[in-house]
Amino acid sequence: MTLANDLLTQAKLHARIDFDDDDTDMLLMLSAALGDVAHAANVTLPETLAELSDDLAFAIIDQAALLYDNRAGATERERPLGLSLAASRICARYRGVSLGEVPEA
């Protein structure tokens, strides 16, 4: 079983999907979200859900929900580009991005 399959139930709950008709599409979106988050956070994702941190799991699920919500009906101009806001913030922590604040000594 893949990480995308392991996250499917949580992703459907987060995206408020209560039917199974779009499971195949959601698995594709989860796979894309896995790549998006891994690249943005500059991490190698584990193979199992048990090894995945909760914050990265949420980033992947939120990114997949963004992809699902914007899958059709919107023009290219209306579609958001990049990561969801939550995924962006989580990934930034993994890259060590800061606001330029100097820690106190």
PDB file of C-alpha atoms in Angstrom:
ATOM      1  CA  MET A   1       0.000   0.000   0.000  1.00  0.00           C
ATOM      2  CA  THR A   2       1.321   3.448  -0.852  1.00  0.00           C
ATOM      3  CA  LEU A   3       1.411   6.553   1.296  1.00  0.00           C
ATOM      4  CA  ALA A   4      -1.274   8.129  -0.918  1.00  0.00           C
ATOM      5  CA  ASN A   5      -3.578   5.168  -0.242  1.00  0.00           C
ATOM      6  CA  ASP A   6      -2.885   5.463   3.483  1.00  0.00           C
ATOM      7  CA  LEU A   7      -3.848   9.154   3.438  1.00  0.00           C
ATOM      8  CA  LEU A   8      -6.990   8.751   1.303  1.00  0.00           C
ATOM      9  CA  THR A   9      -9.522   8.497   4.141  1.00  0.00           C
ATOM     10  CA  GLN A  10      -8.087  11.501   5.981  1.00  0.00           C
ATOM     11  CA  ALA A  11      -7.919  13.515   2.752  1.00  0.00           C
ATOM     12  CA  LYS A  12     -11.554  12.763   1.946  1.00  0.00           C
ATOM     13  CA  LEU A  13     -12.617  13.866   5.427  1.00  0.00           C
ATOM     14  CA  HIS A  14     -10.582  17.071   5.129  1.00  0.00           C
ATOM     15  CA  ALA A  15     -12.009  17.857   1.684  1.00  0.00           C
ATOM     16  CA  ARG A  16     -15.520  16.901   2.878  1.00  0.00           C
ATOM     17  CA  ILE A  17     -15.938  14.163   0.304  1.00  0.00           C
ATOM     18  CA  ASP A  18     -18.485  11.602   1.478  1.00  0.00           C
ATOM     19  CA  PHE A  19     -18.647   9.382  -1.600  1.00  0.00           C
ATOM     20  CA  ASP A  20     -16.223   7.038  -3.349  1.00  0.00           C
ATOM     21  CA  ASP A  21     -16.721   8.145  -6.962  1.00  0.00           C
ATOM     22  CA  ASP A  22     -13.658  10.436  -6.943  1.00  0.00           C
ATOM     23  CA  ASP A  23     -11.266   8.097  -5.102  1.00  0.00           C
ATOM     24  CA  THR A  24      -9.143   7.485  -8.197  1.00  0.00           C
ATOM     25  CA  ASP A  25      -8.840  11.218  -8.846  1.00  0.00           C
ATOM     26  CA  MET A  26      -8.096  11.937  -5.192  1.00  0.00           C
ATOM     27  CA  LEU A  27      -5.321   9.319  -5.206  1.00  0.00           C
ATOM     28  CA  LEU A  28      -3.743  11.102  -8.181  1.00  0.00           C
ATOM     29  CA  MET A  29      -4.040  14.420  -6.360  1.00  0.00           C
ATOM     30  CA  LEU A  30      -2.522  12.915  -3.214  1.00  0.00           C
ATOM     31  CA  SER A  31       0.389  11.606  -5.287  1.00  0.00           C
ATOM     32  CA  ALA A  32       0.889  15.078  -6.746  1.00  0.00           C
ATOM     33  CA  ALA A  33       0.605  16.626  -3.278  1.00  0.00           C
ATOM     34  CA  LEU A  34       3.221  14.196  -1.942  1.00  0.00           C
ATOM     35  CA  GLY A  35       5.653  15.424  -4.595  1.00  0.00           C
ATOM     36  CA  ASP A  36       4.739  19.074  -4.049  1.00  0.00           C
ATOM     37  CA  VAL A  37       5.275  18.899  -0.294  1.00  0.00           C
ATOM     38  CA  ALA A  38       8.443  16.790  -0.460  1.00  0.00           C
ATOM     39  CA  HIS A  39       9.978  19.235  -2.935  1.00  0.00           C
ATOM     40  CA  ALA A  40       8.891  22.376  -1.102  1.00  0.00           C
ATOM     41  CA  ALA A  41      10.046  21.050   2.283  1.00  0.00           C
ATOM     42  CA  ASN A  42      13.237  19.625   0.775  1.00  0.00           C
ATOM     43  CA  VAL A  43      12.664  16.288   2.512  1.00  0.00           C
ATOM     44  CA  THR A  44      12.460  12.653   1.538  1.00  0.00           C
ATOM     45  CA  LEU A  45       9.099  11.334   2.638  1.00  0.00           C
ATOM     46  CA  PRO A  46       8.940   7.982   4.418  1.00  0.00           C
ATOM     47  CA  GLU A  47       7.238   5.004   2.847  1.00  0.00           C
ATOM     48  CA  THR A  48       4.698   4.469   5.631  1.00  0.00           C
ATOM     49  CA  LEU A  49       2.151   6.663   7.336  1.00  0.00           C
ATOM     50  CA  ALA A  50       3.476   5.620  10.748  1.00  0.00           C
ATOM     51  CA  GLU A  51       6.822   7.263   9.923  1.00  0.00           C
ATOM     52  CA  LEU A  52       5.293  10.469   8.517  1.00  0.00           C
ATOM     53  CA  SER A  53       5.153  13.442  10.886  1.00  0.00           C
ATOM     54  CA  ASP A  54       1.689  14.811  11.602  1.00  0.00           C
ATOM     55  CA  ASP A  55       2.486  18.250  10.213  1.00  0.00           C
ATOM     56  CA  LEU A  56       3.726  16.889   6.875  1.00  0.00           C
ATOM     57  CA  ALA A  57       0.694  14.584   6.687  1.00  0.00           C
ATOM     58  CA  PHE A  58      -1.543  17.625   7.147  1.00  0.00           C
ATOM     59  CA  ALA A  59       0.401  19.597   4.532  1.00  0.00           C
ATOM     60  CA  ILE A  60      -0.085  16.774   2.013  1.00  0.00           C
ATOM     61  CA  ILE A  61      -3.781  16.422   2.816  1.00  0.00           C
ATOM     62  CA  ASP A  62      -4.387  20.180   2.617  1.00  0.00           C
ATOM     63  CA  GLN A  63      -2.530  20.407  -0.696  1.00  0.00           C
ATOM     64  CA  ALA A  64      -4.597  17.530  -2.098  1.00  0.00           C
ATOM     65  CA  ALA A  65      -7.793  19.286  -0.951  1.00  0.00           C
ATOM     66  CA  LEU A  66      -6.669  22.451  -2.757  1.00  0.00           C
ATOM     67  CA  LEU A  67      -6.082  20.447  -5.924  1.00  0.00           C
ATOM     68  CA  TYR A  68      -9.469  18.731  -5.550  1.00  0.00           C
ATOM     69  CA  ASP A  69     -11.355  21.975  -4.949  1.00  0.00           C
ATOM     70  CA  ASN A  70      -9.812  23.540  -8.050  1.00  0.00           C
ATOM     71  CA  ARG A  71      -9.914  20.525 -10.374  1.00  0.00           C
ATOM     72  CA  ALA A  72     -12.463  21.885 -12.833  1.00  0.00           C
ATOM     73  CA  GLY A  73     -14.618  24.812 -13.653  1.00  0.00           C
ATOM     74  CA  ALA A  74     -12.053  27.488 -12.910  1.00  0.00           C
ATOM     75  CA  THR A  75     -10.071  29.256 -15.546  1.00  0.00           C
ATOM     76  CA  GLU A  76      -6.288  29.183 -15.379  1.00  0.00           C
ATOM     77  CA  ARG A  77      -6.392  32.725 -14.074  1.00  0.00           C
ATOM     78  CA  GLU A  78      -8.705  31.745 -11.186  1.00  0.00           C
ATOM     79  CA  ARG A  79      -6.753  28.649 -10.143  1.00  0.00           C
ATOM     80  CA  PRO A  80      -4.349  29.099  -7.258  1.00  0.00           C
ATOM     81  CA  LEU A  81      -0.734  28.386  -8.069  1.00  0.00           C
ATOM     82  CA  GLY A  82       1.649  26.548  -5.796  1.00  0.00           C
ATOM     83  CA  LEU A  83       1.014  25.194  -2.347  1.00  0.00           C
ATOM     84  CA  SER A  84      -1.923  25.762  -0.063  1.00  0.00           C
ATOM     85  CA  LEU A  85      -1.269  28.302   2.669  1.00  0.00           C
ATOM     86  CA  ALA A  86      -1.008  25.617   5.371  1.00  0.00           C
ATOM     87  CA  ALA A  87       1.339  23.469   3.274  1.00  0.00           C
ATOM     88  CA  SER A  88       3.508  26.504   2.510  1.00  0.00           C
ATOM     89  CA  ARG A  89       3.914  27.390   6.158  1.00  0.00           C
ATOM     90  CA  ILE A  90       4.693  23.820   7.191  1.00  0.00           C
ATOM     91  CA  CYS A  91       7.204  23.299   4.384  1.00  0.00           C
ATOM     92  CA  ALA A  92       8.937  26.581   5.204  1.00  0.00           C
ATOM     93  CA  ARG A  93       9.745  25.289   8.683  1.00  0.00           C
ATOM     94  CA  TYR A  94      11.491  22.263   7.183  1.00  0.00           C
ATOM     95  CA  ARG A  95      13.579  24.469   4.917  1.00  0.00           C
ATOM     96  CA  GLY A  96      14.570  26.684   7.833  1.00  0.00           C
ATOM     97  CA  VAL A  97      12.897  29.755   6.409  1.00  0.00           C
ATOM     98  CA  SER A  98      12.566  32.529   8.956  1.00  0.00           C
ATOM     99  CA  LEU A  99      11.370  36.095   9.079  1.00  0.00           C
ATOM    100  CA  GLY A 100      14.901  37.354   9.577  1.00  0.00           C
ATOM    101  CA  GLU A 101      14.552  37.568  13.327  1.00  0.00           C
ATOM    102  CA  VAL A 102      17.759  37.134  15.279  1.00  0.00           C
ATOM    103  CA  PRO A 103      17.430  34.666  18.161  1.00  0.00           C
ATOM    104  CA  GLU A 104      18.372  35.985  21.558  1.00  0.00           C
ATOM    105  CA  ALA A 105      21.722  34.789  22.866  1.00  0.00           C
TER     106      ALA A 105
END
